[in-house]
mmCIF file of N, CA and C in Angstrom:
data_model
loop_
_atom_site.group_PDB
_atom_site.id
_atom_site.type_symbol
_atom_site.label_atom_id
_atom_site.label_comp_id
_atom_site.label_asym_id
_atom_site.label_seq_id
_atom_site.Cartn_x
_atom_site.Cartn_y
_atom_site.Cartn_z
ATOM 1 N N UNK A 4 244.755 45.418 -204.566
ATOM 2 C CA UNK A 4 245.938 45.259 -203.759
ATOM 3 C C UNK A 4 246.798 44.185 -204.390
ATOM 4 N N UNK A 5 248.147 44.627 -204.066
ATOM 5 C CA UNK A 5 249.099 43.267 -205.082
ATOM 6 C C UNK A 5 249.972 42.913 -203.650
ATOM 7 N N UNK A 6 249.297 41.138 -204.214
ATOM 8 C CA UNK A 6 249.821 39.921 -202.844
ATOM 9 C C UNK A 6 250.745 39.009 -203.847
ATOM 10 N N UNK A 7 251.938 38.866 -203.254
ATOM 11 C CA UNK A 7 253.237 38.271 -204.209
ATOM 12 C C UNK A 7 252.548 36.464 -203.839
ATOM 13 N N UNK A 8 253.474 35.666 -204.781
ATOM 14 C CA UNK A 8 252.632 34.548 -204.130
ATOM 15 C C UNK A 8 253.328 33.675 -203.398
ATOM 16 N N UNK A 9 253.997 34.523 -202.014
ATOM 17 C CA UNK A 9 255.113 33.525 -201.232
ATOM 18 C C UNK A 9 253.884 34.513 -199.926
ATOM 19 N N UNK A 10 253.304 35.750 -200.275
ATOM 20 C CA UNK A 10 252.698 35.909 -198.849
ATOM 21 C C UNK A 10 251.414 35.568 -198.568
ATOM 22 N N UNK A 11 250.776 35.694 -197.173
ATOM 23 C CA UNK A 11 249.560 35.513 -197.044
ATOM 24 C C UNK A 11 248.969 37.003 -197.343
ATOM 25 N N UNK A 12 247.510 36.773 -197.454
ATOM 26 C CA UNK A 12 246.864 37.767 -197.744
ATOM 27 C C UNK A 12 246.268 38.811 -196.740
ATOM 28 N N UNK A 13 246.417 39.630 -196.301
ATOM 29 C CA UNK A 13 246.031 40.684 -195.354
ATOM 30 C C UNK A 13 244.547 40.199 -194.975
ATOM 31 N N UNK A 14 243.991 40.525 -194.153
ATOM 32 C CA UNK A 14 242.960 40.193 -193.337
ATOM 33 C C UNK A 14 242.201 41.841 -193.402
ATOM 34 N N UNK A 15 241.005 41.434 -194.532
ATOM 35 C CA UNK A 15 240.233 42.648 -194.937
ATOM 36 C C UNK A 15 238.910 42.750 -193.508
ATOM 37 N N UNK A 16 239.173 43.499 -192.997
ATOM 38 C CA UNK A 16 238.394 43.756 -191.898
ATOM 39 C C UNK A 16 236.554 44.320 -191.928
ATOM 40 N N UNK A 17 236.786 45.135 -193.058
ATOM 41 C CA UNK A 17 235.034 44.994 -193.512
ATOM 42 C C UNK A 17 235.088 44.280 -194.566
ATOM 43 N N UNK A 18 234.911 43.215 -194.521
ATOM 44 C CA UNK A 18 234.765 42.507 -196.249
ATOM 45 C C UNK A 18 233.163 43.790 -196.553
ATOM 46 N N UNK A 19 233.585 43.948 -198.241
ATOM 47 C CA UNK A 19 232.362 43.810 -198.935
ATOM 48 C C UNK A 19 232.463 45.217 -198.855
ATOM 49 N N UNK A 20 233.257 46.420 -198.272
ATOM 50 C CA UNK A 20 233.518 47.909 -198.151
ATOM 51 C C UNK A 20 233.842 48.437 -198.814
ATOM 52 N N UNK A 21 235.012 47.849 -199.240
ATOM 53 C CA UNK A 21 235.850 48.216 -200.370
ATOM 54 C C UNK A 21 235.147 47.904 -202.054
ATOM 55 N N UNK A 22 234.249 46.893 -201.983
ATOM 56 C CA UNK A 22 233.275 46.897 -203.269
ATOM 57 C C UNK A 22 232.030 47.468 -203.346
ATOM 58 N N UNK A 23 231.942 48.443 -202.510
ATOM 59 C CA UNK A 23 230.901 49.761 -202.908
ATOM 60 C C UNK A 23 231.317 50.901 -202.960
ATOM 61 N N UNK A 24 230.933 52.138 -204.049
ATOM 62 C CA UNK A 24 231.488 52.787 -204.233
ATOM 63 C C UNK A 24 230.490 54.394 -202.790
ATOM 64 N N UNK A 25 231.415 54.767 -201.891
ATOM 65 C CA UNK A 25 230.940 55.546 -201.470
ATOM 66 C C UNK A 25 231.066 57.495 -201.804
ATOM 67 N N UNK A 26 230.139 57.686 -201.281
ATOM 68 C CA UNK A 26 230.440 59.326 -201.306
ATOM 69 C C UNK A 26 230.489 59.922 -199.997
ATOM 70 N N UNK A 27 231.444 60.656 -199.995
ATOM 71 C CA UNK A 27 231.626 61.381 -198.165
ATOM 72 C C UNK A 27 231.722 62.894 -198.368
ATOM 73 N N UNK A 28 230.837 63.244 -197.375
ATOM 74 C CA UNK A 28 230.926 64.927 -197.647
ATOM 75 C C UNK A 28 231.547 65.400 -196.266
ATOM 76 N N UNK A 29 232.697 65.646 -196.166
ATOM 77 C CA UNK A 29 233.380 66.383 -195.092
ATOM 78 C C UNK A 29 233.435 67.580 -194.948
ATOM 79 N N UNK A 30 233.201 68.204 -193.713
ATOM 80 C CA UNK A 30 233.454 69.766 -193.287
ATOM 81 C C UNK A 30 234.514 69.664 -191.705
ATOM 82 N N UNK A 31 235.408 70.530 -192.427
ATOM 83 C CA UNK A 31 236.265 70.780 -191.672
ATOM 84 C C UNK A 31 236.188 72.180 -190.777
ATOM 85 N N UNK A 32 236.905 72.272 -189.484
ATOM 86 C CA UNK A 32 237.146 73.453 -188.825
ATOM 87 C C UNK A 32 238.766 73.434 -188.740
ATOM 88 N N UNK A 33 238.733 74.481 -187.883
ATOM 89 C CA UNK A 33 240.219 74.436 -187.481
ATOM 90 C C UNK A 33 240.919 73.430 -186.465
ATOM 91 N N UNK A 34 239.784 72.928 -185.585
ATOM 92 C CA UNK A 34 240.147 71.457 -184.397
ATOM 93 C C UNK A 34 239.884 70.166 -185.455
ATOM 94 N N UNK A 35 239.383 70.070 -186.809
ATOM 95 C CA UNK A 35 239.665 68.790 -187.291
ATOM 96 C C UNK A 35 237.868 68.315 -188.153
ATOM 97 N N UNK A 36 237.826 67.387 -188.188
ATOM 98 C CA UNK A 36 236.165 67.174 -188.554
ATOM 99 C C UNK A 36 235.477 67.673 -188.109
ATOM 100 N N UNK A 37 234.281 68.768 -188.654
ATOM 101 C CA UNK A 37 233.082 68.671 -188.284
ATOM 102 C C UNK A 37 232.220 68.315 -188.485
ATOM 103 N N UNK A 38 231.676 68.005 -189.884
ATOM 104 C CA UNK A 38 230.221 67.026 -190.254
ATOM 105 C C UNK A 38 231.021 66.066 -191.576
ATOM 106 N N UNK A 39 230.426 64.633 -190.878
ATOM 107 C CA UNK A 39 230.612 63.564 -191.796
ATOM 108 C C UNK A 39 230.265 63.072 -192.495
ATOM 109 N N UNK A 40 229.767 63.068 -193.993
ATOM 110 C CA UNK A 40 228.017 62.482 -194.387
ATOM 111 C C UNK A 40 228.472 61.567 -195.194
ATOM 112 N N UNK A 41 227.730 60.334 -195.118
ATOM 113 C CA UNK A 41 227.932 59.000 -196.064
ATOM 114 C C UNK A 41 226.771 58.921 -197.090
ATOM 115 N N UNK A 42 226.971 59.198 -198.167
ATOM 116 C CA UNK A 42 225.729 59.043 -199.180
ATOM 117 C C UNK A 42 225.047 58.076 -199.278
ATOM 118 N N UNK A 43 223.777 57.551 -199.114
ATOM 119 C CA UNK A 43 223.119 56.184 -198.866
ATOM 120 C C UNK A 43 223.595 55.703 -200.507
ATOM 121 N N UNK A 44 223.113 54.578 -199.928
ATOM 122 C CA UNK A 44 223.457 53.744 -201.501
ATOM 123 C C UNK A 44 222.660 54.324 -202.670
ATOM 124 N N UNK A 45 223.009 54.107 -203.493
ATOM 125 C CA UNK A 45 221.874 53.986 -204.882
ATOM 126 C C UNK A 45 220.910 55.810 -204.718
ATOM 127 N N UNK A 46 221.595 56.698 -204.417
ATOM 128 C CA UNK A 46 221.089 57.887 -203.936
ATOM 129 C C UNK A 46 222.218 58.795 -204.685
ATOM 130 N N UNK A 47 221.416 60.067 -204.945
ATOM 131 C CA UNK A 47 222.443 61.238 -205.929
ATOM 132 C C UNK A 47 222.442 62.263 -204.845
ATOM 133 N N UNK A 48 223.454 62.939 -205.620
ATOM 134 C CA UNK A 48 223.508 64.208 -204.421
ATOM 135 C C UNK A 48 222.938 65.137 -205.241
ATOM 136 N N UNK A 49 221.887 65.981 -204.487
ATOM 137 C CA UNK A 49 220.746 67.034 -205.458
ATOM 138 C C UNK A 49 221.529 68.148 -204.741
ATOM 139 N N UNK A 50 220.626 69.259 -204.904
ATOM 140 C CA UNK A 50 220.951 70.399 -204.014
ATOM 141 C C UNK A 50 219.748 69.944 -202.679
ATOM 142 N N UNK A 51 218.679 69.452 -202.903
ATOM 143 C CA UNK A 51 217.379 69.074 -201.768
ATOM 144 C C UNK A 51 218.198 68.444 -200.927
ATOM 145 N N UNK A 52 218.503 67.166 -201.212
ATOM 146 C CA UNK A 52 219.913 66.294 -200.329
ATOM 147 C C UNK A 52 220.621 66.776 -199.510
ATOM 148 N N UNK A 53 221.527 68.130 -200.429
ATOM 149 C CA UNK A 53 222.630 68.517 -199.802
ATOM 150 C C UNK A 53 221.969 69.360 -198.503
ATOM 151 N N UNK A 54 220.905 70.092 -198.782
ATOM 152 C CA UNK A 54 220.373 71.511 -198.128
ATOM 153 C C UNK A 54 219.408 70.851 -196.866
ATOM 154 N N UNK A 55 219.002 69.424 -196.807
ATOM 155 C CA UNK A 55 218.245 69.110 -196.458
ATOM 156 C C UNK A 55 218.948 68.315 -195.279
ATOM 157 N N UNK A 56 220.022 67.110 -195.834
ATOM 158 C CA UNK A 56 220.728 66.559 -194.868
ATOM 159 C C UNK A 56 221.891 67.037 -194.399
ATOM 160 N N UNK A 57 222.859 67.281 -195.116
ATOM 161 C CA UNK A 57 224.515 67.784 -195.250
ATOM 162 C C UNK A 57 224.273 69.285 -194.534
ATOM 163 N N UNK A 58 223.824 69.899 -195.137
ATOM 164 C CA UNK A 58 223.707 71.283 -194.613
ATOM 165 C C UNK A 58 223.191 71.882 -193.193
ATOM 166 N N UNK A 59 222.156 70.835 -192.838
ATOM 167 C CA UNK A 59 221.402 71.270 -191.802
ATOM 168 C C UNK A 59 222.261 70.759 -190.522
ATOM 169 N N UNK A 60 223.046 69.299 -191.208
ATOM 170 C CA UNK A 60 223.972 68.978 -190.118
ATOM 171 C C UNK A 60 225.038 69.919 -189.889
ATOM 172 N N UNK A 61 226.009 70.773 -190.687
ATOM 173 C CA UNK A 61 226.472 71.888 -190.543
ATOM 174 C C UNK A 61 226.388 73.024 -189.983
ATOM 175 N N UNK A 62 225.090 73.512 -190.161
ATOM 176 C CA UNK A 62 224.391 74.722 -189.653
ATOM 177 C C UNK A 62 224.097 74.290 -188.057
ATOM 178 N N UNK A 63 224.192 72.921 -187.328
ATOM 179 C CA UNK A 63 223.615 72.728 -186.234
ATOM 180 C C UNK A 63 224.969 72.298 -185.421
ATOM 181 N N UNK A 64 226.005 71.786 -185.883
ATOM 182 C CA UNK A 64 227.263 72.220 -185.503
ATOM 183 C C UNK A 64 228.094 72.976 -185.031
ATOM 184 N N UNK A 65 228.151 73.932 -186.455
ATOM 185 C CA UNK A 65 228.409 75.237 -186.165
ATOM 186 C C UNK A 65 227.951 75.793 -184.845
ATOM 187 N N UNK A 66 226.843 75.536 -184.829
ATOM 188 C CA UNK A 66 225.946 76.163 -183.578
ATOM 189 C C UNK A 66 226.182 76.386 -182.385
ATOM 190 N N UNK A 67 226.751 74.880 -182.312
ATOM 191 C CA UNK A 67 226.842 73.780 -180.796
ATOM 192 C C UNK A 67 228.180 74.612 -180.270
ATOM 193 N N UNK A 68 229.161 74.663 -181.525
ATOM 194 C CA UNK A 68 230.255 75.172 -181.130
ATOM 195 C C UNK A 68 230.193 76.775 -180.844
ATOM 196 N N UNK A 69 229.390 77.411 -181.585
ATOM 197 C CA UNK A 69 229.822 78.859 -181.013
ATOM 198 C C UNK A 69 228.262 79.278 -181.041
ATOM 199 N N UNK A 70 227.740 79.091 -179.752
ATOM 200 C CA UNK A 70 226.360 79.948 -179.730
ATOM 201 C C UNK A 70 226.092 80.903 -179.769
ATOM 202 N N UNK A 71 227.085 81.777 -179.502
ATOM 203 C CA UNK A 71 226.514 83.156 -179.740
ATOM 204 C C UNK A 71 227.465 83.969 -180.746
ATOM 205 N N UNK A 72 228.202 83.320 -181.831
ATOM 206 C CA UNK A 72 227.937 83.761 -183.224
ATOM 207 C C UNK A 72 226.857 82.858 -184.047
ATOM 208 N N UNK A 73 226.451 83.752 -185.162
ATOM 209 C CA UNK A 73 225.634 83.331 -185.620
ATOM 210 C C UNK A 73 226.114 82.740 -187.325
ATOM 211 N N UNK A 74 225.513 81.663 -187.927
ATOM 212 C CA UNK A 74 225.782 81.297 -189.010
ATOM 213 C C UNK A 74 226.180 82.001 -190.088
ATOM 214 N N UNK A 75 225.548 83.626 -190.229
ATOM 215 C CA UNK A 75 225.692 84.334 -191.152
ATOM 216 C C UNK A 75 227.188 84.816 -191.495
ATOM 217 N N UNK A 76 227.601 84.731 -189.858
ATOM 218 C CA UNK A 76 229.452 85.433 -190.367
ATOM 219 C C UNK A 76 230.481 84.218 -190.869
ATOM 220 N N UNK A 77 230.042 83.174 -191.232
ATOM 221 C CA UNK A 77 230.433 81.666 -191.780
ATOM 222 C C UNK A 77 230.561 81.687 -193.268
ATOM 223 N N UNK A 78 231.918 81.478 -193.137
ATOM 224 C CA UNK A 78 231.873 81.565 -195.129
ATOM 225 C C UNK A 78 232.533 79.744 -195.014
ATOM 226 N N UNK A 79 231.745 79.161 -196.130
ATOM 227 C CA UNK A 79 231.900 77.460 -196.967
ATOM 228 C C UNK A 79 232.712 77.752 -197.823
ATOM 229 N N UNK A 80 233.804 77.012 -198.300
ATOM 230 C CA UNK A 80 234.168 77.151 -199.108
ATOM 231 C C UNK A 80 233.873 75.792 -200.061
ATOM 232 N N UNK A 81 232.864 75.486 -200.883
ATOM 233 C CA UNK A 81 232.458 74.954 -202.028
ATOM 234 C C UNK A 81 233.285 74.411 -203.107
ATOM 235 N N UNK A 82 233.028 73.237 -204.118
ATOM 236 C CA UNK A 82 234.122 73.391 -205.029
ATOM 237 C C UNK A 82 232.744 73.970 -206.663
ATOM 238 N N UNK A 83 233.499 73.481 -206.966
ATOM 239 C CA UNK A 83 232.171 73.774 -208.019
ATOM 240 C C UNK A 83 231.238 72.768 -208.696
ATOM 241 N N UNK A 84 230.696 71.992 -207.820
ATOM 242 C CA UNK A 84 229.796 70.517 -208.092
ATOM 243 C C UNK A 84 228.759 71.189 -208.512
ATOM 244 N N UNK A 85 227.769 70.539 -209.286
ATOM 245 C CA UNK A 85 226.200 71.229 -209.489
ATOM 246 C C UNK A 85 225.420 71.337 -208.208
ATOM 247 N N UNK A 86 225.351 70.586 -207.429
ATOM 248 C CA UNK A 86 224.153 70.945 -206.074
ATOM 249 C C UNK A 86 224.585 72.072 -205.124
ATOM 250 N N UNK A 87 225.856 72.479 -205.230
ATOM 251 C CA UNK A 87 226.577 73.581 -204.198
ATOM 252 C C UNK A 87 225.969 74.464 -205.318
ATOM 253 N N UNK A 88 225.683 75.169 -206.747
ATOM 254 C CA UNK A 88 225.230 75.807 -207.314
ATOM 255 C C UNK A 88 224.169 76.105 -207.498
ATOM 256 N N UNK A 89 223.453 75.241 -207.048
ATOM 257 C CA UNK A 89 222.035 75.440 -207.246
ATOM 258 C C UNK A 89 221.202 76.039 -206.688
ATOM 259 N N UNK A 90 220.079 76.450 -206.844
ATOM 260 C CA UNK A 90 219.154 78.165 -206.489
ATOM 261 C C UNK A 90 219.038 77.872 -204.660
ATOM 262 N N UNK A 91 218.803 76.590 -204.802
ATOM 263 C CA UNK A 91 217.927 76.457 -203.121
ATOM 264 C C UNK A 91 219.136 76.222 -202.153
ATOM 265 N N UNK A 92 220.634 75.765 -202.330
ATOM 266 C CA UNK A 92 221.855 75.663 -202.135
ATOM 267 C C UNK A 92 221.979 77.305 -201.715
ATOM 268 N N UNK A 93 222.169 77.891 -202.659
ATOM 269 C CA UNK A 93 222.777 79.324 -202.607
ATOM 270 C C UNK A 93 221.833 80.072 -201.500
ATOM 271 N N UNK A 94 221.052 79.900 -201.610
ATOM 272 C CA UNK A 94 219.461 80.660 -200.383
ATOM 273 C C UNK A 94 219.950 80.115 -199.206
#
C-alpha cells in the first residue's frame, strides 16, 4: 500500500493476514456463495484434498438446497488445475 508522508497510516485490522499467502476455493450459485474453503497453511491442493474436503462440502450443499434433485443433474464448471483432472476428481 502507498502512504504519502503528510498521512497517517490506515489501521490494518487483521495484522499479519495480509502476510500469508492464502488459497480460497469458491462455489457459486445463482443466490451468491455456496462453499467457501480456506487452504490450511503449509498444505497443497491434491485431488484427495479437493474430493475429500472441497467437494464433499459441495455435494452436501447442493443437497440442503434442493433435496429432491439429485447431484447427478449438476454440472461444475472447473478451470483446468491438476487436482480438478485427476482420476479420483473425475469419479
Amino acid at each position: 500500500m502507498w502512504v504519502d508522508g503528510q498521512g497517517d497510516r490506515p489501521v490494518v485490522w487483521r495484522p499479519g493476514f495480509q502476510n500469508r499467502k492464502k488459497m480460497f476455493t469458491v462455489y457459486f450459485n445463482y443466490s451468491g456463495p455456496l462453499v467457501v474453503d480456506i487452504l490450511p497453511q503449509d498444505t497443497t491442493m491434491t485431488a484427495t484434498y479437493y474430493v475429500q474436503n472441497v467437494f464433499s462440502q459441495v455435494k452436501s450443499a447442493i443437497n440442503e438446497q434442493r433435496p429432491k434433485d439429485s447431484t447427478s443433474r449438476t454440472l461444475l464448471l472447473h478451470d483446468n488445475a491438476g487436482p480438478h483432472k485427476a482420476k479420483a476428481t473425475t469419479q
